[in-house]
Amino acid sequence: MQETPALKGALQVVRALREHGFRALFAGGCVRDAVMGLQPRDYDIATDAGPDEVVRLFPKTCEVGAQFGVVRVRLDGHDYEVARFRRDAGYTDGRRPDQVIFSDEREDAFRRDFTLNGMFYDPVEGRLIDHVGGQEDVRRRILRAIGDPERRFSEDHLRLMRAVRFAARYHYAVEDATLAAVRRLSHEIVTVSRERIRDEVLKILTEGGAPLGIRMLIDLGLMQHLMPEACALAGVPQPKAFHPEGDVLTHTLIMLGMMRDPTPTLAMGVLLHDIGKPPTYEVADRIRFNNHPKVGEGMTRDICARLRLSSEETERIAVLVREHLQFMHVRDMRPSTLKRFLRQAHFSEHLELHRLDCLASHGDLSSWTFCRETLEQIGPEEIRPALLINGDDLVALGYRPGPPFRRVLTAVEDAQLEGRIGSREEALALAQEEFEKLGLGHDRDVKRIS
Ligand code: ATP
Ligand code: MG
């Protein structure tokens, strides 16, 4: 393990516990990562000290799960979860143990989900403690439930998602009995809270192995309970000229596999960008999916609501889906339309989704290149110039505030973005012309009415 600041703090926590006569070990994900030769992200510590004792030993602590014996310790800006060795007893709700019984490290290993997650490491003695055969499974690249898979998944249905996440992230094969159990119990996923499902789906999409993860969710029967719309992507044919790669699911999975460190919103946008294709599929002069971005936008909003994404995230993903085909038209857009397109919120995500869309199909990046070059050439002042006039100016001219204001001001900004006007006077004159076009007469008429 490389001596990072996070590791230094973790060692300090272990040493302090040991100096006070407790046993303390690195546990779970950090041990797995180290055994795999990866850099651990955070360090969890398992100990025989109780929460009260941990709280007494460190200046900054927070009891995050007192009933589970878990305390969060803060040291030099890093957080460490310090948990008492325990075994879990009696699962009745399919998610959380009814009670936990504090015990020893062996039992603590056997309550964990998969062998790769069930190892401990003693950093003082430099010794791996592996009661569950985790090291051998990592060597053979196998994901295996600890103990009887059916029982372990029945205890906690979230483990169904975790199995997919870890297998996909590391490209591990799932051991036969573990795989069979996930398949047999997949329908139980509906008992897990949507927030927890959302978190797992987003991790599957962003932490590596996304195409494999999505494929597994579909093949193992989980996806039909989470997002049946995504199952429907399979087998929907596309015109060969634009999509030599194959059906809509194949195209989507290729895109997922080409993502580079995506945000959750981009990854969801990629997964859902063609979600409107199955319901709009028709064979006319060729295979067509008329209006699929708009249909897809609506479906996306449904899916995001179901997954309890925030309204901000939902908006961002839905707009990615709705706009993804606009890139086709960028070279034919009027300058004002193009500038508005290029300056929309989170445009880098739109651009990246489009890049992936091209690379996973025909490979033609000319629209992508055009957008990038245009953005470089015109700069922020030209793309979003200071407005020449605003609503107050229209009021000063004698017009009453109302819905036409927006249309008039948009027309004035369009003219500015296209270089047809450049001064405040020209803007005011154009505003009056626009009001007349709308049949609203000019200021004196309006004044007389009011
Ligand atoms: P990540 O890299 O995603 O953080 P992690 O292994 O650290 O992976 P956590 O969810 O942080 O995952 O859990 C820490 C450890 O706790 C796991 O390694 C595993 O040993 C155990 N664990 C977590 N969730 C469960 C669960 N639902 N059932 C059994 N054991 C679990
Ligand atoms: Mg973790």
Short mmCIF file of N, CA and C in Angstrom, two decimals, residues 68-209:
data_model
loop_
_atom_site.label_atom_id
_atom_site.label_comp_id
_atom_site.label_asym_id
_atom_site.label_seq_id
_atom_site.Cartn_x
_atom_site.Cartn_y
_atom_site.Cartn_z
N PHE A 68 -25.09 -0.51 15.50
CA PHE A 68 -24.19 -1.45 14.82
C PHE A 68 -22.76 -1.32 15.35
N GLY A 69 -22.54 -0.44 16.29
CA GLY A 69 -21.20 -0.26 16.84
C GLY A 69 -20.26 0.47 15.91
N VAL A 70 -20.80 1.40 15.11
CA VAL A 70 -19.96 2.10 14.13
C VAL A 70 -19.74 3.56 14.54
N VAL A 71 -18.48 3.98 14.54
CA VAL A 71 -18.13 5.37 14.86
C VAL A 71 -17.29 5.92 13.73
N ARG A 72 -17.59 7.15 13.32
CA ARG A 72 -16.73 7.76 12.31
C ARG A 72 -15.71 8.64 13.01
N VAL A 73 -14.44 8.39 12.70
CA VAL A 73 -13.36 9.14 13.31
C VAL A 73 -12.77 10.06 12.26
N ARG A 74 -12.59 11.34 12.63
CA ARG A 74 -12.02 12.29 11.68
C ARG A 74 -10.60 12.65 12.11
N LEU A 75 -9.65 12.47 11.17
CA LEU A 75 -8.24 12.76 11.46
C LEU A 75 -7.64 13.45 10.26
N ASP A 76 -7.07 14.64 10.45
CA ASP A 76 -6.41 15.36 9.35
C ASP A 76 -7.27 15.42 8.08
N GLY A 77 -8.54 15.68 8.25
CA GLY A 77 -9.40 15.85 7.07
C GLY A 77 -9.88 14.56 6.44
N HIS A 78 -9.52 13.41 6.99
CA HIS A 78 -10.02 12.14 6.46
C HIS A 78 -10.96 11.49 7.46
N ASP A 79 -11.95 10.77 6.93
CA ASP A 79 -12.89 10.06 7.80
C ASP A 79 -12.60 8.57 7.77
N TYR A 80 -12.69 7.95 8.92
CA TYR A 80 -12.48 6.50 9.02
C TYR A 80 -13.66 5.90 9.75
N GLU A 81 -14.24 4.85 9.17
CA GLU A 81 -15.32 4.16 9.88
C GLU A 81 -14.70 3.07 10.75
N VAL A 82 -14.92 3.20 12.03
CA VAL A 82 -14.39 2.23 12.97
C VAL A 82 -15.59 1.42 13.49
N ALA A 83 -15.60 0.14 13.19
CA ALA A 83 -16.78 -0.68 13.53
C ALA A 83 -16.36 -1.85 14.41
N ARG A 84 -17.21 -2.13 15.36
CA ARG A 84 -16.93 -3.24 16.27
C ARG A 84 -17.17 -4.57 15.56
N PHE A 85 -16.29 -5.54 15.81
CA PHE A 85 -16.50 -6.88 15.26
C PHE A 85 -17.91 -7.34 15.63
N ARG A 86 -18.63 -7.85 14.67
CA ARG A 86 -20.01 -8.25 14.99
C ARG A 86 -20.48 -9.38 14.09
N ARG A 87 -21.56 -10.02 14.53
CA ARG A 87 -22.28 -10.85 13.57
C ARG A 87 -23.70 -10.34 13.55
N ASP A 88 -24.35 -10.52 12.41
CA ASP A 88 -25.70 -9.99 12.27
C ASP A 88 -26.67 -11.12 12.56
N ALA A 89 -27.76 -10.80 13.26
CA ALA A 89 -28.68 -11.86 13.65
C ALA A 89 -30.10 -11.52 13.22
N GLY A 90 -30.78 -12.50 12.65
CA GLY A 90 -32.20 -12.38 12.32
C GLY A 90 -32.50 -11.28 11.32
N TYR A 91 -32.58 -11.66 10.05
CA TYR A 91 -33.01 -10.69 9.05
C TYR A 91 -34.47 -10.95 8.77
N THR A 92 -35.34 -9.97 8.99
CA THR A 92 -36.74 -10.20 8.62
C THR A 92 -37.23 -9.25 7.53
N ASP A 93 -36.55 -8.11 7.35
CA ASP A 93 -37.08 -7.16 6.35
C ASP A 93 -36.34 -7.23 5.02
N GLY A 94 -35.44 -8.20 4.87
CA GLY A 94 -34.74 -8.34 3.60
C GLY A 94 -33.75 -7.23 3.34
N ARG A 95 -33.34 -6.53 4.37
CA ARG A 95 -32.37 -5.46 4.16
C ARG A 95 -31.43 -5.29 5.34
N ARG A 96 -32.00 -5.19 6.57
CA ARG A 96 -31.15 -4.91 7.73
C ARG A 96 -31.31 -5.98 8.80
N PRO A 97 -30.24 -6.27 9.50
CA PRO A 97 -30.35 -7.25 10.58
C PRO A 97 -31.25 -6.72 11.70
N ASP A 98 -32.02 -7.61 12.32
CA ASP A 98 -32.86 -7.19 13.44
C ASP A 98 -32.00 -6.76 14.62
N GLN A 99 -30.92 -7.50 14.81
CA GLN A 99 -29.99 -7.08 15.86
C GLN A 99 -28.58 -7.54 15.48
N VAL A 100 -27.60 -6.90 16.08
CA VAL A 100 -26.23 -7.34 15.84
C VAL A 100 -25.67 -7.80 17.17
N ILE A 101 -24.82 -8.82 17.09
CA ILE A 101 -24.23 -9.36 18.30
C ILE A 101 -22.73 -9.14 18.18
N PHE A 102 -22.17 -8.43 19.14
CA PHE A 102 -20.75 -8.14 19.05
C PHE A 102 -19.96 -9.41 19.28
N SER A 103 -18.99 -9.63 18.42
CA SER A 103 -18.26 -10.90 18.51
C SER A 103 -16.83 -10.71 18.04
N ASP A 104 -16.28 -11.73 17.38
CA ASP A 104 -14.86 -11.65 17.03
C ASP A 104 -14.67 -11.46 15.54
N GLU A 105 -13.42 -11.37 15.14
CA GLU A 105 -13.14 -11.02 13.74
C GLU A 105 -13.55 -12.13 12.77
N ARG A 106 -13.52 -13.38 13.24
CA ARG A 106 -13.90 -14.47 12.36
C ARG A 106 -15.37 -14.35 11.96
N GLU A 107 -16.19 -14.14 12.96
CA GLU A 107 -17.63 -13.99 12.67
C GLU A 107 -17.89 -12.71 11.88
N ASP A 108 -17.08 -11.69 12.12
CA ASP A 108 -17.24 -10.44 11.38
C ASP A 108 -16.92 -10.65 9.90
N ALA A 109 -15.98 -11.56 9.63
CA ALA A 109 -15.67 -11.87 8.22
C ALA A 109 -16.85 -12.56 7.56
N PHE A 110 -17.48 -13.49 8.29
CA PHE A 110 -18.55 -14.29 7.69
C PHE A 110 -19.88 -13.55 7.53
N ARG A 111 -20.03 -12.38 8.16
CA ARG A 111 -21.26 -11.61 7.95
C ARG A 111 -21.15 -10.76 6.68
N ARG A 112 -19.94 -10.64 6.13
CA ARG A 112 -19.75 -9.77 4.96
C ARG A 112 -20.27 -10.45 3.71
N ASP A 113 -20.41 -9.68 2.61
CA ASP A 113 -21.16 -10.22 1.47
C ASP A 113 -20.38 -11.17 0.57
N PHE A 114 -19.24 -10.72 0.06
CA PHE A 114 -18.51 -11.53 -0.92
C PHE A 114 -17.08 -11.79 -0.43
N THR A 115 -16.50 -12.87 -0.89
CA THR A 115 -15.18 -13.24 -0.35
C THR A 115 -14.17 -12.12 -0.57
N LEU A 116 -14.26 -11.42 -1.70
CA LEU A 116 -13.28 -10.36 -1.94
C LEU A 116 -13.44 -9.23 -0.94
N ASN A 117 -14.62 -9.10 -0.33
CA ASN A 117 -14.87 -8.05 0.65
C ASN A 117 -14.71 -8.54 2.09
N GLY A 118 -14.30 -9.78 2.28
CA GLY A 118 -14.32 -10.37 3.61
C GLY A 118 -12.96 -10.52 4.27
N MET A 119 -11.96 -9.84 3.73
CA MET A 119 -10.60 -10.01 4.28
C MET A 119 -10.24 -8.87 5.24
N PHE A 120 -9.31 -9.17 6.14
CA PHE A 120 -8.74 -8.15 7.04
C PHE A 120 -7.24 -8.05 6.79
N TYR A 121 -6.70 -6.93 7.22
CA TYR A 121 -5.26 -6.76 7.12
C TYR A 121 -4.77 -6.11 8.40
N ASP A 122 -3.76 -6.70 8.96
CA ASP A 122 -3.16 -6.13 10.16
C ASP A 122 -1.98 -5.27 9.72
N PRO A 123 -2.12 -3.96 9.73
CA PRO A 123 -1.08 -3.10 9.15
C PRO A 123 0.15 -2.99 10.04
N VAL A 124 0.03 -3.33 11.31
CA VAL A 124 1.20 -3.25 12.18
C VAL A 124 2.10 -4.45 11.94
N GLU A 125 1.47 -5.61 11.84
CA GLU A 125 2.26 -6.82 11.59
C GLU A 125 2.42 -7.11 10.11
N GLY A 126 1.77 -6.35 9.27
CA GLY A 126 1.87 -6.57 7.82
C GLY A 126 1.32 -7.93 7.41
N ARG A 127 0.17 -8.33 7.97
CA ARG A 127 -0.34 -9.67 7.74
C ARG A 127 -1.78 -9.64 7.24
N LEU A 128 -2.02 -10.42 6.20
CA LEU A 128 -3.39 -10.56 5.68
C LEU A 128 -4.11 -11.62 6.50
N ILE A 129 -5.35 -11.33 6.89
CA ILE A 129 -6.14 -12.31 7.65
C ILE A 129 -7.35 -12.66 6.81
N ASP A 130 -7.35 -13.88 6.28
CA ASP A 130 -8.34 -14.24 5.27
C ASP A 130 -9.06 -15.52 5.69
N HIS A 131 -10.21 -15.37 6.34
CA HIS A 131 -10.98 -16.53 6.80
C HIS A 131 -11.90 -17.08 5.72
N VAL A 132 -12.04 -16.36 4.61
CA VAL A 132 -13.11 -16.70 3.66
C VAL A 132 -12.59 -17.09 2.27
N GLY A 133 -11.28 -17.18 2.13
CA GLY A 133 -10.74 -17.55 0.81
C GLY A 133 -10.80 -16.41 -0.19
N GLY A 134 -10.76 -15.20 0.29
CA GLY A 134 -10.85 -14.04 -0.59
C GLY A 134 -9.65 -13.90 -1.51
N GLN A 135 -8.48 -14.17 -0.96
CA GLN A 135 -7.26 -13.98 -1.74
C GLN A 135 -7.25 -14.90 -2.97
N GLU A 136 -7.65 -16.15 -2.74
CA GLU A 136 -7.68 -17.11 -3.84
C GLU A 136 -8.71 -16.68 -4.90
N ASP A 137 -9.86 -16.19 -4.46
CA ASP A 137 -10.88 -15.75 -5.42
C ASP A 137 -10.42 -14.51 -6.20
N VAL A 138 -9.69 -13.62 -5.54
CA VAL A 138 -9.14 -12.47 -6.27
C VAL A 138 -8.14 -12.98 -7.30
N ARG A 139 -7.31 -13.93 -6.88
CA ARG A 139 -6.32 -14.47 -7.82
C ARG A 139 -7.02 -15.08 -9.04
N ARG A 140 -8.13 -15.78 -8.78
CA ARG A 140 -8.85 -16.43 -9.90
C ARG A 140 -9.91 -15.52 -10.53
N ARG A 141 -10.02 -14.30 -10.01
CA ARG A 141 -10.98 -13.32 -10.53
C ARG A 141 -12.41 -13.85 -10.48
N ILE A 142 -12.80 -14.24 -9.28
CA ILE A 142 -14.15 -14.79 -9.09
C ILE A 142 -14.89 -14.01 -8.01
N LEU A 143 -16.14 -13.68 -8.28
CA LEU A 143 -17.00 -13.11 -7.25
C LEU A 143 -17.83 -14.23 -6.65
N ARG A 144 -17.74 -14.41 -5.33
CA ARG A 144 -18.41 -15.52 -4.68
C ARG A 144 -19.04 -15.03 -3.37
N ALA A 145 -20.29 -15.38 -3.15
CA ALA A 145 -20.92 -15.03 -1.88
C ALA A 145 -20.23 -15.81 -0.77
N ILE A 146 -20.15 -15.19 0.40
CA ILE A 146 -19.62 -15.90 1.56
C ILE A 146 -20.74 -16.75 2.14
N GLY A 147 -20.49 -18.05 2.29
CA GLY A 147 -21.53 -18.94 2.83
C GLY A 147 -22.54 -19.32 1.76
N ASP A 148 -23.76 -19.64 2.20
CA ASP A 148 -24.80 -20.10 1.27
C ASP A 148 -25.40 -18.91 0.51
N PRO A 149 -25.21 -18.85 -0.80
CA PRO A 149 -25.63 -17.66 -1.55
C PRO A 149 -27.11 -17.33 -1.39
N GLU A 150 -27.96 -18.33 -1.47
CA GLU A 150 -29.41 -18.05 -1.36
C GLU A 150 -29.73 -17.37 -0.04
N ARG A 151 -29.12 -17.91 1.02
CA ARG A 151 -29.38 -17.33 2.33
C ARG A 151 -28.85 -15.90 2.41
N ARG A 152 -27.66 -15.71 1.88
CA ARG A 152 -27.05 -14.38 1.99
C ARG A 152 -27.82 -13.33 1.20
N PHE A 153 -28.31 -13.70 0.01
CA PHE A 153 -29.09 -12.72 -0.76
C PHE A 153 -30.48 -12.53 -0.15
N SER A 154 -31.02 -13.60 0.45
CA SER A 154 -32.34 -13.46 1.08
C SER A 154 -32.28 -12.55 2.30
N GLU A 155 -31.17 -12.62 3.03
CA GLU A 155 -31.01 -11.75 4.20
C GLU A 155 -31.09 -10.28 3.81
N ASP A 156 -30.39 -9.96 2.72
CA ASP A 156 -30.25 -8.55 2.34
C ASP A 156 -30.31 -8.47 0.81
N HIS A 157 -31.44 -8.00 0.31
CA HIS A 157 -31.65 -7.99 -1.14
C HIS A 157 -30.79 -6.98 -1.87
N LEU A 158 -30.25 -6.01 -1.14
CA LEU A 158 -29.36 -5.05 -1.80
C LEU A 158 -28.12 -5.76 -2.35
N ARG A 159 -27.78 -6.87 -1.72
CA ARG A 159 -26.60 -7.62 -2.18
C ARG A 159 -26.73 -8.09 -3.63
N LEU A 160 -27.97 -8.21 -4.11
CA LEU A 160 -28.19 -8.57 -5.52
C LEU A 160 -27.54 -7.53 -6.43
N MET A 161 -27.73 -6.27 -6.07
CA MET A 161 -27.13 -5.19 -6.86
C MET A 161 -25.62 -5.12 -6.64
N ARG A 162 -25.22 -5.34 -5.41
CA ARG A 162 -23.78 -5.28 -5.11
C ARG A 162 -23.02 -6.36 -5.87
N ALA A 163 -23.64 -7.52 -6.04
CA ALA A 163 -22.98 -8.61 -6.79
C ALA A 163 -22.69 -8.14 -8.21
N VAL A 164 -23.67 -7.53 -8.83
CA VAL A 164 -23.49 -7.03 -10.20
C VAL A 164 -22.41 -5.95 -10.22
N ARG A 165 -22.50 -5.04 -9.25
CA ARG A 165 -21.56 -3.92 -9.24
C ARG A 165 -20.11 -4.40 -9.14
N PHE A 166 -19.85 -5.30 -8.19
CA PHE A 166 -18.45 -5.73 -8.01
C PHE A 166 -17.98 -6.60 -9.18
N ALA A 167 -18.84 -7.49 -9.66
CA ALA A 167 -18.44 -8.34 -10.79
C ALA A 167 -18.13 -7.48 -12.01
N ALA A 168 -18.96 -6.47 -12.24
CA ALA A 168 -18.77 -5.63 -13.43
C ALA A 168 -17.55 -4.73 -13.26
N ARG A 169 -17.42 -4.15 -12.08
CA ARG A 169 -16.32 -3.21 -11.87
C ARG A 169 -14.96 -3.88 -12.10
N TYR A 170 -14.85 -5.12 -11.63
CA TYR A 170 -13.54 -5.79 -11.75
C TYR A 170 -13.49 -6.80 -12.89
N HIS A 171 -14.58 -6.89 -13.64
CA HIS A 171 -14.66 -7.91 -14.70
C HIS A 171 -14.37 -9.30 -14.15
N TYR A 172 -15.01 -9.63 -13.04
CA TYR A 172 -14.85 -10.95 -12.45
C TYR A 172 -15.99 -11.86 -12.92
N ALA A 173 -15.67 -13.14 -13.02
CA ALA A 173 -16.73 -14.12 -13.27
C ALA A 173 -17.49 -14.33 -11.97
N VAL A 174 -18.80 -14.56 -12.07
CA VAL A 174 -19.57 -14.83 -10.86
C VAL A 174 -19.65 -16.35 -10.70
N GLU A 175 -19.29 -16.80 -9.53
CA GLU A 175 -19.29 -18.25 -9.24
C GLU A 175 -20.71 -18.80 -9.46
N ASP A 176 -20.81 -20.04 -9.93
CA ASP A 176 -22.08 -20.59 -10.40
C ASP A 176 -23.24 -20.47 -9.41
N ALA A 177 -23.01 -20.92 -8.17
CA ALA A 177 -24.11 -20.92 -7.19
C ALA A 177 -24.52 -19.48 -6.85
N THR A 178 -23.54 -18.58 -6.82
CA THR A 178 -23.83 -17.17 -6.54
C THR A 178 -24.68 -16.59 -7.66
N LEU A 179 -24.28 -16.92 -8.89
CA LEU A 179 -25.00 -16.41 -10.06
C LEU A 179 -26.44 -16.95 -10.09
N ALA A 180 -26.57 -18.24 -9.81
CA ALA A 180 -27.89 -18.87 -9.83
C ALA A 180 -28.80 -18.24 -8.78
N ALA A 181 -28.20 -17.91 -7.62
CA ALA A 181 -29.00 -17.31 -6.55
C ALA A 181 -29.47 -15.91 -6.93
N VAL A 182 -28.60 -15.13 -7.57
CA VAL A 182 -29.02 -13.78 -7.99
C VAL A 182 -30.19 -13.91 -8.96
N ARG A 183 -30.05 -14.83 -9.89
CA ARG A 183 -31.09 -15.02 -10.90
C ARG A 183 -32.42 -15.42 -10.23
N ARG A 184 -32.33 -16.37 -9.30
CA ARG A 184 -33.54 -16.89 -8.69
C ARG A 184 -34.23 -15.85 -7.80
N LEU A 185 -33.44 -14.99 -7.18
CA LEU A 185 -34.02 -14.03 -6.23
C LEU A 185 -34.17 -12.62 -6.81
N SER A 186 -33.93 -12.48 -8.11
CA SER A 186 -33.87 -11.13 -8.70
C SER A 186 -35.14 -10.31 -8.43
N HIS A 187 -36.31 -10.99 -8.41
CA HIS A 187 -37.57 -10.25 -8.21
C HIS A 187 -37.62 -9.58 -6.84
N GLU A 188 -36.82 -10.06 -5.89
CA GLU A 188 -36.84 -9.49 -4.53
C GLU A 188 -36.28 -8.07 -4.50
N ILE A 189 -35.66 -7.66 -5.60
CA ILE A 189 -35.06 -6.33 -5.62
C ILE A 189 -36.11 -5.24 -5.38
N VAL A 190 -37.37 -5.57 -5.68
CA VAL A 190 -38.44 -4.56 -5.49
C VAL A 190 -38.64 -4.20 -4.02
N THR A 191 -38.10 -4.99 -3.11
CA THR A 191 -38.28 -4.68 -1.68
C THR A 191 -37.26 -3.66 -1.17
N VAL A 192 -36.25 -3.38 -1.99
CA VAL A 192 -35.20 -2.45 -1.56
C VAL A 192 -35.64 -1.02 -1.86
N SER A 193 -35.26 -0.09 -1.00
CA SER A 193 -35.69 1.30 -1.21
C SER A 193 -35.10 1.83 -2.51
N ARG A 194 -35.87 2.71 -3.14
CA ARG A 194 -35.45 3.22 -4.44
C ARG A 194 -34.19 4.06 -4.35
N GLU A 195 -34.00 4.71 -3.21
CA GLU A 195 -32.78 5.50 -3.05
C GLU A 195 -31.55 4.61 -3.06
N ARG A 196 -31.65 3.45 -2.39
CA ARG A 196 -30.50 2.54 -2.37
C ARG A 196 -30.28 1.94 -3.76
N ILE A 197 -31.37 1.65 -4.45
CA ILE A 197 -31.23 1.13 -5.82
C ILE A 197 -30.58 2.19 -6.71
N ARG A 198 -31.06 3.42 -6.57
CA ARG A 198 -30.47 4.52 -7.35
C ARG A 198 -28.96 4.59 -7.12
N ASP A 199 -28.55 4.56 -5.86
CA ASP A 199 -27.12 4.66 -5.57
C ASP A 199 -26.34 3.54 -6.25
N GLU A 200 -26.88 2.33 -6.21
CA GLU A 200 -26.19 1.21 -6.84
C GLU A 200 -26.15 1.36 -8.37
N VAL A 201 -27.27 1.76 -8.95
CA VAL A 201 -27.30 1.94 -10.41
C VAL A 201 -26.27 2.99 -10.82
N LEU A 202 -26.21 4.10 -10.09
CA LEU A 202 -25.26 5.15 -10.46
C LEU A 202 -23.82 4.68 -10.29
N LYS A 203 -23.58 3.86 -9.27
CA LYS A 203 -22.22 3.34 -9.10
C LYS A 203 -21.87 2.37 -10.23
N ILE A 204 -22.82 1.53 -10.60
CA ILE A 204 -22.57 0.60 -11.71
C ILE A 204 -22.25 1.40 -12.97
N LEU A 205 -22.93 2.53 -13.15
CA LEU A 205 -22.73 3.31 -14.37
C LEU A 205 -21.43 4.12 -14.37
N THR A 206 -20.91 4.45 -13.19
CA THR A 206 -19.78 5.39 -13.17
C THR A 206 -18.47 4.84 -12.61
N GLU A 207 -18.51 3.67 -11.99
CA GLU A 207 -17.29 3.22 -11.30
C GLU A 207 -16.52 2.16 -12.07
N GLY A 208 -16.84 1.98 -13.34
CA GLY A 208 -16.12 1.01 -14.16
C GLY A 208 -16.98 -0.21 -14.46
N GLY A 209 -16.84 -0.71 -15.68
CA GLY A 209 -17.58 -1.91 -16.07
C GLY A 209 -19.05 -1.66 -16.37
#
